[in-house]
Amino acid sequence: MDHGEGVYLYDADGHQYIDCASGTFNLSLGYSHPEVVKALRDQVERLVHVTSTFQTGPVNELVARLVEVTPENLTKVHLKVSGGSTANEGAVKMAQLATGRRDVVTLFRSHHGQTMMTTTMSGESFRKAPFPHLMPGVLHVPDPYCLRCFYRQTPDSCGLLCVERLHDFLDHASSGSVACVVVEPVSGSGGNIVPPDGYLAALRALCDERGIALIFDEIQTGIGRVGRMFAAEHYGVRPDILTTGKGLGGSGAQVAAIVADERMSGLDADHHSFTYGGNTLAAAAAVATLDVIARPGFLENVRDVGAYVLTRLRELAAAHPHIVDVRGLGLMIGIEIGDADGRPHSERAQALAKRGMEHGLILRTSRYGRGNVIKIRPPLVLTRAEADLLCDRLDALFTADAA
Ligand code: PLP
């Protein structure tokens, strides 16, 4: 690859691609957004890095802005993390310190990072198979995956069994020392699973009842991806701790944060701080990113264009029988590929993603290329015209595949 601009990436031969994966789902403002580039340029000349013992303008500004844009109860910001994985680990440590308990509950298809702890926390056996020593203390429970419900229910009549049954897991299958439940409000790697109405609120109520901290991993869903600054806002549910990363860097700056309720314990430098955490340069990019995303009309556009893409993809699904489901929120959309009987067809999803490049599309599939869901998560600056081009190219890809 050679260069990028907005939603487009160009290779060294001049071929143009729409990046439906926004880099690594982190380019919320697309390639080389001019305001992020300017913030980086200005900051490079002033101060690239200083030990996080000191305060700086960009870091202080970012802390204030994060408190402003996250749910009202979240007022404590920890920036000394090097990315999403270490943000999630820090969130767990905060919950452990606050509750005096140890263990973590996560979902089957979750992805929370690739450090040893977050590899353990993430669902999916394939991630763990090669490693002899994972961390103790994680309990995995079924996801709110209505299309293939673990409990063989349907959302209209299930009574949210996937939350209800957590009491059984906690009472009979956990260590009895559960500090927190960690969830991605919409699953990123796991297949763009959008929970049914009321799921996160019910989870909140269960955590309250049992004195367990609720952590939202918004590394993918945050910073406008679902059409609101955070999915917590969309669902009207306040977590005790929220982690953010990826899109916070706008056009690729390395920045992440933990934002927590005052009741959660802070983290001292000797408990959770990383050399490149709270980096001045990255903080400047993050502030510029939040400026753009919080601007009037920006998130409305994400919601409008996202709804438009969903509609067009549902039309595509009607014409292509191997698309068994299209689901999403904002510009976090998944196309689920199945066989003639509707069973997951991962090989076909991989083949389609690979052929995407012939049609000017960069596509990634769920579960690190093992899953059957094609992820449509372009930069949030996508215009209606670019959305049409994206959907036209997908149509051409599915039509060629059917031929
Ligand atoms: N959480 C979620 C939901 C993610 O999608 C990812 C990365 O893909 C992470 C955490 C880990 O973030 P990082 O790769 O920055 O450590």
PDB file of N, CA, C and O and ligand atoms in Angstrom, residues 83-85 88 111-113 184 217 219-220 246 368, ligand 1:
ATOM      1  N   GLY A  83      -2.633   0.688  24.573  1.00  0.00           N
ATOM      2  CA  GLY A  83      -3.592   0.290  23.540  1.00  0.00           C
ATOM      3  C   GLY A  83      -4.802  -0.340  24.198  1.00  0.00           C
ATOM      4  O   GLY A  83      -4.967  -0.262  25.431  1.00  0.00           O
ATOM      5  N   GLY A  84      -5.632  -0.972  23.379  1.00  0.00           N
ATOM      6  CA  GLY A  84      -6.883  -1.530  23.893  1.00  0.00           C
ATOM      7  C   GLY A  84      -6.672  -2.664  24.888  1.00  0.00           C
ATOM      8  O   GLY A  84      -7.373  -2.747  25.901  1.00  0.00           O
ATOM      9  N   SER A  85      -5.713  -3.539  24.604  1.00  0.00           N
ATOM     10  CA  SER A  85      -5.512  -4.697  25.488  1.00  0.00           C
ATOM     11  C   SER A  85      -5.121  -4.237  26.885  1.00  0.00           C
ATOM     12  O   SER A  85      -5.665  -4.717  27.892  1.00  0.00           O
ATOM     13  N   ASN A  88      -7.993  -2.692  28.742  1.00  0.00           N
ATOM     14  CA  ASN A  88      -8.906  -3.686  29.325  1.00  0.00           C
ATOM     15  C   ASN A  88      -8.301  -4.336  30.568  1.00  0.00           C
ATOM     16  O   ASN A  88      -9.001  -4.578  31.557  1.00  0.00           O
ATOM     17  N   HIS A 111     -13.710 -10.478  22.007  1.00  0.00           N
ATOM     18  CA  HIS A 111     -12.288 -10.226  21.769  1.00  0.00           C
ATOM     19  C   HIS A 111     -11.897  -9.004  22.580  1.00  0.00           C
ATOM     20  O   HIS A 111     -12.401  -7.911  22.346  1.00  0.00           O
ATOM     21  N   HIS A 112     -10.983  -9.200  23.510  1.00  0.00           N
ATOM     22  CA  HIS A 112     -10.577  -8.084  24.370  1.00  0.00           C
ATOM     23  C   HIS A 112      -9.093  -7.776  24.260  1.00  0.00           C
ATOM     24  O   HIS A 112      -8.581  -6.963  25.022  1.00  0.00           O
ATOM     25  N   GLY A 113      -8.396  -8.426  23.330  1.00  0.00           N
ATOM     26  CA  GLY A 113      -6.989  -8.101  23.136  1.00  0.00           C
ATOM     27  C   GLY A 113      -6.122  -9.340  23.102  1.00  0.00           C
ATOM     28  O   GLY A 113      -6.621 -10.474  23.148  1.00  0.00           O
ATOM     29  N   GLU A 184     -18.300  -6.309  25.055  1.00  0.00           N
ATOM     30  CA  GLU A 184     -18.327  -5.365  23.945  1.00  0.00           C
ATOM     31  C   GLU A 184     -19.811  -5.139  23.664  1.00  0.00           C
ATOM     32  O   GLU A 184     -20.529  -6.110  23.383  1.00  0.00           O
ATOM     33  N   ASP A 217     -16.210  -2.732  27.010  1.00  0.00           N
ATOM     34  CA  ASP A 217     -15.055  -2.616  26.126  1.00  0.00           C
ATOM     35  C   ASP A 217     -15.568  -1.921  24.870  1.00  0.00           C
ATOM     36  O   ASP A 217     -16.193  -2.553  24.007  1.00  0.00           O
ATOM     37  N   ILE A 219     -13.628  -0.368  22.717  1.00  0.00           N
ATOM     38  CA  ILE A 219     -12.461  -0.151  21.861  1.00  0.00           C
ATOM     39  C   ILE A 219     -12.907  -0.062  20.389  1.00  0.00           C
ATOM     40  O   ILE A 219     -12.376   0.713  19.610  1.00  0.00           O
ATOM     41  N   GLN A 220     -13.906  -0.880  20.007  1.00  0.00           N
ATOM     42  CA  GLN A 220     -14.412  -0.792  18.622  1.00  0.00           C
ATOM     43  C   GLN A 220     -15.687   0.030  18.530  1.00  0.00           C
ATOM     44  O   GLN A 220     -15.883   0.770  17.573  1.00  0.00           O
ATOM     45  N   LYS A 246      -8.535   2.505  19.633  1.00  0.00           N
ATOM     46  CA  LYS A 246      -8.719   2.484  18.178  1.00  0.00           C
ATOM     47  C   LYS A 246      -9.133   3.831  17.579  1.00  0.00           C
ATOM     48  O   LYS A 246      -8.288   4.673  17.309  1.00  0.00           O
ATOM     49  N   TYR A 368     -11.135 -13.417  13.268  1.00  0.00           N
ATOM     50  CA  TYR A 368      -9.788 -13.427  12.685  1.00  0.00           C
ATOM     51  C   TYR A 368      -9.695 -14.310  11.438  1.00  0.00           C
ATOM     52  O   TYR A 368      -8.784 -15.107  11.286  1.00  0.00           O
TER      53      TYR A 368
HETATM   54  N1  PLP B   1     -11.083  -4.808  22.456  1.00  0.00           N
HETATM   55  C1  PLP B   1     -11.669  -4.883  21.263  1.00  0.00           C
HETATM   56  C2  PLP B   1     -13.169  -4.892  21.186  1.00  0.00           C
HETATM   57  C3  PLP B   1     -10.901  -4.959  20.100  1.00  0.00           C
HETATM   58  O1  PLP B   1     -11.503  -5.076  18.914  1.00  0.00           O
HETATM   59  C4  PLP B   1      -9.487  -4.954  20.211  1.00  0.00           C
HETATM   60  C5  PLP B   1      -8.624  -5.043  19.009  1.00  0.00           C
HETATM   61  O2  PLP B   1      -8.969  -5.555  17.987  1.00  0.00           O
HETATM   62  C6  PLP B   1      -8.915  -4.854  21.468  1.00  0.00           C
HETATM   63  C7  PLP B   1      -9.743  -4.771  22.572  1.00  0.00           C
HETATM   64  C8  PLP B   1      -7.434  -4.826  21.640  1.00  0.00           C
HETATM   65  O3  PLP B   1      -6.924  -3.589  21.276  1.00  0.00           O
HETATM   66  P1  PLP B   1      -5.371  -3.407  20.931  1.00  0.00           P
HETATM   67  O4  PLP B   1      -5.105  -4.205  19.706  1.00  0.00           O
HETATM   68  O5  PLP B   1      -5.215  -1.930  20.734  1.00  0.00           O
HETATM   69  O6  PLP B   1      -4.593  -3.905  22.096  1.00  0.00           O
END
